[in-house]
PDB file of C-alpha atoms in Angstrom:
ATOM      1  CA  UNK F   1      79.677  18.981  -4.253  1.00 61.00           C
ATOM      2  CA  UNK F   2      78.627  15.702  -5.569  1.00 60.00           C
ATOM      3  CA  UNK F   3      74.782  15.381  -4.022  1.00 64.00           C
ATOM      4  CA  UNK F   4      74.989  11.326  -4.677  1.00 70.00           C
ATOM      5  CA  UNK F   5      71.916   9.254  -6.433  1.00 75.00           C
ATOM      6  CA  UNK F   6      69.922   6.859  -3.523  1.00 77.00           C
ATOM      7  CA  UNK F   7      72.189   4.509  -4.311  1.00 84.00           C
ATOM      8  CA  UNK F   8      75.473   6.674  -3.395  1.00 81.00           C
ATOM      9  CA  UNK F   9      76.761   6.361  -6.462  1.00 87.00           C
ATOM     10  CA  UNK F  10      77.731  10.442  -8.440  1.00 88.00           C
ATOM     11  CA  UNK F  11      79.346  10.938 -10.978  1.00 89.00           C
ATOM     12  CA  UNK F  12      80.688  14.275 -12.335  1.00 90.00           C
ATOM     13  CA  UNK F  13      80.934  15.977 -15.968  1.00 91.00           C
ATOM     14  CA  UNK F  14      84.599  18.309 -14.693  1.00 93.00           C
ATOM     15  CA  UNK F  15      87.015  19.501 -18.112  1.00 95.00           C
ATOM     16  CA  UNK F  16      90.550  19.301 -17.316  1.00 95.00           C
ATOM     17  CA  UNK F  17      92.655  20.651 -13.821  1.00 96.00           C
ATOM     18  CA  UNK F  18      92.812  20.307 -10.476  1.00 95.00           C
ATOM     19  CA  UNK F  19      89.501  20.036  -8.004  1.00 94.00           C
ATOM     20  CA  UNK F  20      88.449  19.754  -4.733  1.00 91.00           C
ATOM     21  CA  UNK F  21      85.133  17.177  -4.365  1.00 90.00           C
ATOM     22  CA  UNK F  22      82.492  17.902  -1.696  1.00 86.00           C
ATOM     23  CA  UNK F  23      79.910  15.636  -0.270  1.00 83.00           C
ATOM     24  CA  UNK F  24      75.870  16.097   1.276  1.00 77.00           C
ATOM     25  CA  UNK F  25      73.263  15.095   1.742  1.00 73.00           C
ATOM     26  CA  UNK F  26      71.908  17.289   4.089  1.00 69.00           C
ATOM     27  CA  UNK F  27      68.415  15.638   3.844  1.00 67.00           C
ATOM     28  CA  UNK F  28      69.255  12.456   5.214  1.00 70.00           C
ATOM     29  CA  UNK F  29      70.850  13.867   7.183  1.00 82.00           C
ATOM     30  CA  UNK F  30      74.936  13.881   6.950  1.00 83.00           C
ATOM     31  CA  UNK F  31      77.800  15.756   7.933  1.00 86.00           C
ATOM     32  CA  UNK F  32      79.272  17.844   4.691  1.00 82.00           C
ATOM     33  CA  UNK F  33      82.930  16.833   3.728  1.00 83.00           C
ATOM     34  CA  UNK F  34      85.283  16.159   0.929  1.00 85.00           C
ATOM     35  CA  UNK F  35      86.850  13.532  -0.630  1.00 88.00           C
ATOM     36  CA  UNK F  36      89.995  12.201   1.520  1.00 86.00           C
ATOM     37  CA  UNK F  37      92.820   9.806   0.314  1.00 76.00           C
ATOM     38  CA  UNK F  38      93.618   6.958   2.393  1.00 67.00           C
ATOM     39  CA  UNK F  39      97.056   7.919   2.176  1.00 61.00           C
ATOM     40  CA  UNK F  40      95.912  11.788   4.019  1.00 55.00           C
ATOM     41  CA  UNK F  41      98.014  11.614   7.505  1.00 55.00           C
ATOM     42  CA  UNK F  42      95.917  14.743   8.215  1.00 60.00           C
ATOM     43  CA  UNK F  43      93.029  15.046   6.900  1.00 62.00           C
ATOM     44  CA  UNK F  44      92.576  17.901   4.742  1.00 81.00           C
ATOM     45  CA  UNK F  45      91.082  18.115   1.066  1.00 87.00           C
ATOM     46  CA  UNK F  46      92.968  15.741  -1.809  1.00 90.00           C
ATOM     47  CA  UNK F  47      92.364  17.376  -4.383  1.00 92.00           C
ATOM     48  CA  UNK F  48      91.524  15.696  -7.868  1.00 94.00           C
ATOM     49  CA  UNK F  49      94.321  16.461 -11.552  1.00 95.00           C
ATOM     50  CA  UNK F  50      91.984  15.113 -13.484  1.00 96.00           C
ATOM     51  CA  UNK F  51      94.174  15.297 -17.226  1.00 95.00           C
ATOM     52  CA  UNK F  52      92.956  13.136 -20.364  1.00 94.00           C
ATOM     53  CA  UNK F  53      90.161  10.147 -18.669  1.00 94.00           C
ATOM     54  CA  UNK F  54      87.695   9.355 -16.783  1.00 94.00           C
ATOM     55  CA  UNK F  55      89.045   8.840 -13.161  1.00 94.00           C
ATOM     56  CA  UNK F  56      86.757   6.486  -9.948  1.00 93.00           C
ATOM     57  CA  UNK F  57      87.251   4.983  -6.949  1.00 92.00           C
ATOM     58  CA  UNK F  58      86.799   9.055  -5.554  1.00 92.00           C
ATOM     59  CA  UNK F  59      84.429   7.328  -2.404  1.00 89.00           C
ATOM     60  CA  UNK F  60      83.549   8.472   0.643  1.00 87.00           C
ATOM     61  CA  UNK F  61      82.081   7.283   3.589  1.00 86.00           C
ATOM     62  CA  UNK F  62      79.963  10.619   5.478  1.00 84.00           C
ATOM     63  CA  UNK F  63      79.474  10.837   9.423  1.00 86.00           C
ATOM     64  CA  UNK F  64      75.919  10.889  10.566  1.00 89.00           C
ATOM     65  CA  UNK F  65      74.656  14.424  12.204  1.00 91.00           C
ATOM     66  CA  UNK F  66      73.177  15.990  14.532  1.00 93.00           C
ATOM     67  CA  UNK F  67      70.761  18.652  13.418  1.00 94.00           C
ATOM     68  CA  UNK F  68      69.327  21.644  14.494  1.00 95.00           C
ATOM     69  CA  UNK F  69      65.796  22.126  12.921  1.00 96.00           C
ATOM     70  CA  UNK F  70      62.193  23.910  12.349  1.00 97.00           C
ATOM     71  CA  UNK F  71      60.471  26.193  10.763  1.00 97.00           C
ATOM     72  CA  UNK F  72      60.549  29.072   9.230  1.00 97.00           C
ATOM     73  CA  UNK F  73      57.448  32.018   8.707  1.00 97.00           C
ATOM     74  CA  UNK F  74      55.882  35.308   7.391  1.00 95.00           C
ATOM     75  CA  UNK F  75      54.903  37.427   9.890  1.00 95.00           C
ATOM     76  CA  UNK F  76      50.932  35.985   8.043  1.00 96.00           C
ATOM     77  CA  UNK F  77      52.089  32.539   9.559  1.00 96.00           C
ATOM     78  CA  UNK F  78      52.152  31.051   6.082  1.00 97.00           C
ATOM     79  CA  UNK F  79      55.208  29.241   5.213  1.00 97.00           C
ATOM     80  CA  UNK F  80      57.954  30.118   3.537  1.00 96.00           C
ATOM     81  CA  UNK F  81      59.742  27.914   1.200  1.00 95.00           C
ATOM     82  CA  UNK F  82      63.683  28.678   0.119  1.00 95.00           C
ATOM     83  CA  UNK F  83      64.363  30.486   2.674  1.00 96.00           C
ATOM     84  CA  UNK F  84      69.230  29.854   2.939  1.00 96.00           C
ATOM     85  CA  UNK F  85      69.216  28.442   7.501  1.00 96.00           C
ATOM     86  CA  UNK F  86      73.149  28.261   8.225  1.00 95.00           C
ATOM     87  CA  UNK F  87      74.420  27.258  11.513  1.00 95.00           C
ATOM     88  CA  UNK F  88      78.074  27.913  12.632  1.00 93.00           C
ATOM     89  CA  UNK F  89      80.174  27.433  15.054  1.00 92.00           C
ATOM     90  CA  UNK F  90      84.325  28.199  15.058  1.00 88.00           C
ATOM     91  CA  UNK F  91      84.686  25.548  13.872  1.00 79.00           C
ATOM     92  CA  UNK F  92      81.442  23.907  11.096  1.00 83.00           C
ATOM     93  CA  UNK F  93      79.262  25.304   8.987  1.00 86.00           C
ATOM     94  CA  UNK F  94      76.071  24.022   6.859  1.00 89.00           C
ATOM     95  CA  UNK F  95      73.585  26.131   5.430  1.00 90.00           C
ATOM     96  CA  UNK F  96      71.223  24.772   3.786  1.00 90.00           C
ATOM     97  CA  UNK F  97      66.888  26.289   1.805  1.00 93.00           C
ATOM     98  CA  UNK F  98      63.884  25.946   4.035  1.00 95.00           C
ATOM     99  CA  UNK F  99      61.773  23.406   2.190  1.00 95.00           C
ATOM    100  CA  UNK F 100      58.673  24.535   0.815  1.00 96.00           C
ATOM    101  CA  UNK F 101      56.734  24.290   4.140  1.00 97.00           C
ATOM    102  CA  UNK F 102      59.146  25.644   5.832  1.00 97.00           C
ATOM    103  CA  UNK F 103      60.608  23.636   7.544  1.00 96.00           C
ATOM    104  CA  UNK F 104      64.512  22.475   7.885  1.00 95.00           C
ATOM    105  CA  UNK F 105      66.548  20.341   9.382  1.00 93.00           C
ATOM    106  CA  UNK F 106      70.689  20.864   9.590  1.00 93.00           C
ATOM    107  CA  UNK F 107      73.111  17.865   9.965  1.00 92.00           C
ATOM    108  CA  UNK F 108      75.605  19.264  12.404  1.00 92.00           C
ATOM    109  CA  UNK F 109      78.702  17.816  15.113  1.00 90.00           C
ATOM    110  CA  UNK F 110      78.232  18.708  18.726  1.00 93.00           C
ATOM    111  CA  UNK F 111      79.820  22.364  19.175  1.00 94.00           C
ATOM    112  CA  UNK F 112      77.863  25.226  20.258  1.00 96.00           C
ATOM    113  CA  UNK F 113      76.359  27.048  17.359  1.00 96.00           C
ATOM    114  CA  UNK F 114      73.981  30.177  16.094  1.00 97.00           C
ATOM    115  CA  UNK F 115      71.305  29.782  13.211  1.00 97.00           C
ATOM    116  CA  UNK F 116      71.317  32.248  10.324  1.00 97.00           C
ATOM    117  CA  UNK F 117      68.240  33.091   8.009  1.00 96.00           C
ATOM    118  CA  UNK F 118      69.473  34.959   4.626  1.00 96.00           C
ATOM    119  CA  UNK F 119      66.333  35.843   1.796  1.00 94.00           C
ATOM    120  CA  UNK F 120      67.638  36.425  -1.120  1.00 88.00           C
ATOM    121  CA  UNK F 121      64.075  37.625  -3.291  1.00 90.00           C
ATOM    122  CA  UNK F 122      65.201  41.379  -0.676  1.00 87.00           C
ATOM    123  CA  UNK F 123      61.865  40.742   0.892  1.00 92.00           C
ATOM    124  CA  UNK F 124      63.004  39.322   4.604  1.00 94.00           C
ATOM    125  CA  UNK F 125      65.980  41.226   6.209  1.00 95.00           C
ATOM    126  CA  UNK F 126      68.573  38.723   7.284  1.00 95.00           C
ATOM    127  CA  UNK F 127      69.054  37.418  10.351  1.00 95.00           C
ATOM    128  CA  UNK F 128      69.822  35.313  13.135  1.00 96.00           C
ATOM    129  CA  UNK F 129      67.250  33.096  15.371  1.00 97.00           C
ATOM    130  CA  UNK F 130      67.096  35.023  18.353  1.00 97.00           C
ATOM    131  CA  UNK F 131      65.139  32.924  22.132  1.00 95.00           C
ATOM    132  CA  UNK F 132      63.586  36.943  23.631  1.00 95.00           C
ATOM    133  CA  UNK F 133      63.774  37.726  20.341  1.00 94.00           C
ATOM    134  CA  UNK F 134      59.748  38.306  18.945  1.00 91.00           C
ATOM    135  CA  UNK F 135      59.458  35.561  16.552  1.00 94.00           C
ATOM    136  CA  UNK F 136      62.645  34.275  17.477  1.00 96.00           C
ATOM    137  CA  UNK F 137      64.291  36.760  14.785  1.00 95.00           C
ATOM    138  CA  UNK F 138      66.635  39.497  15.092  1.00 95.00           C
ATOM    139  CA  UNK F 139      68.782  41.427  12.382  1.00 94.00           C
ATOM    140  CA  UNK F 140      71.119  43.007  15.798  1.00 94.00           C
ATOM    141  CA  UNK F 141      73.245  38.780  15.303  1.00 91.00           C
ATOM    142  CA  UNK F 142      75.304  41.082  18.474  1.00 93.00           C
ATOM    143  CA  UNK F 143      70.949  39.291  19.552  1.00 94.00           C
ATOM    144  CA  UNK F 144      71.865  35.802  18.142  1.00 95.00           C
ATOM    145  CA  UNK F 145      71.639  33.447  21.069  1.00 96.00           C
ATOM    146  CA  UNK F 146      73.892  30.165  20.504  1.00 96.00           C
ATOM    147  CA  UNK F 147      72.636  27.175  20.591  1.00 95.00           C
ATOM    148  CA  UNK F 148      74.590  23.834  22.162  1.00 96.00           C
ATOM    149  CA  UNK F 149      74.237  20.525  20.892  1.00 96.00           C
ATOM    150  CA  UNK F 150      75.395  17.841  22.203  1.00 95.00           C
ATOM    151  CA  UNK F 151      74.665  14.565  22.100  1.00 94.00           C
ATOM    152  CA  UNK F 152      71.164  14.795  20.068  1.00 95.00           C
ATOM    153  CA  UNK F 153      68.909  16.481  18.160  1.00 95.00           C
ATOM    154  CA  UNK F 154      67.716  20.509  18.484  1.00 96.00           C
ATOM    155  CA  UNK F 155      64.428  21.379  17.243  1.00 96.00           C
ATOM    156  CA  UNK F 156      62.104  23.842  17.472  1.00 96.00           C
ATOM    157  CA  UNK F 157      63.709  26.689  16.293  1.00 96.00           C
ATOM    158  CA  UNK F 158      61.495  28.144  14.802  1.00 96.00           C
ATOM    159  CA  UNK F 159      61.152  31.544  13.027  1.00 92.00           C
ATOM    160  CA  UNK F 160      58.537  34.571  12.319  1.00 95.00           C
ATOM    161  CA  UNK F 161      59.893  36.104   9.856  1.00 94.00           C
ATOM    162  CA  UNK F 162      59.464  40.307   9.268  1.00 91.00           C
ATOM    163  CA  UNK F 163      58.739  42.259   5.883  1.00 91.00           C
ATOM    164  CA  UNK F 164      61.148  44.160   5.133  1.00 90.00           C
ATOM    165  CA  UNK F 165      61.399  48.232   4.479  1.00 90.00           C
ATOM    166  CA  UNK F 166      63.681  48.813   0.565  1.00 87.00           C
ATOM    167  CA  UNK F 167      65.952  51.144   0.316  1.00 89.00           C
ATOM    168  CA  UNK F 168      67.283  51.483  -3.727  1.00 88.00           C
ATOM    169  CA  UNK F 169      69.202  53.690  -6.397  1.00 94.00           C
ATOM    170  CA  UNK F 170      71.256  53.142  -8.885  1.00 94.00           C
ATOM    171  CA  UNK F 171      74.674  52.167  -8.645  1.00 94.00           C
ATOM    172  CA  UNK F 172      77.006  53.264 -12.030  1.00 94.00           C
ATOM    173  CA  UNK F 173      80.203  53.823 -13.146  1.00 91.00           C
ATOM    174  CA  UNK F 174      82.609  56.735 -12.882  1.00 90.00           C
ATOM    175  CA  UNK F 175      82.035  57.980 -17.236  1.00 79.00           C
TER     176      UNK F 175
END
């Protein structure tokens, strides 16, 4: 996956091989996508083969998306940065980490989505947006609120994460 510079250019250093090139610019509101050759009849990702020399002309025109946006805070009301937030539908999914101020904005296509959050530090349990739960946070994936995104952004999808209790142990091999 490549994140382009402000002028739209990008460079990836790779070894010889075959690659699927993906593009992502969530911060600017664009839908993530992969390179599709102009000769592709079904708009599927086109593999790029690198042998002994540089390859150029692997370009893409990105589509602006609608946004699902909100803020993630802890139980003390302080913003939580670096929390993974994802929006998922039957045909599309995307994710990004919250900014230092706890805010996030995910570029999505029109559709019905659930929004999930993951804290890789293990301090807070993983969960999803539940409009009816305290803090709009639930750990039961069956309680996730589906949201319809049609022609405008969906904002105010805020979470208050709860501190988790810890389960610990040791995992060893058969020896």
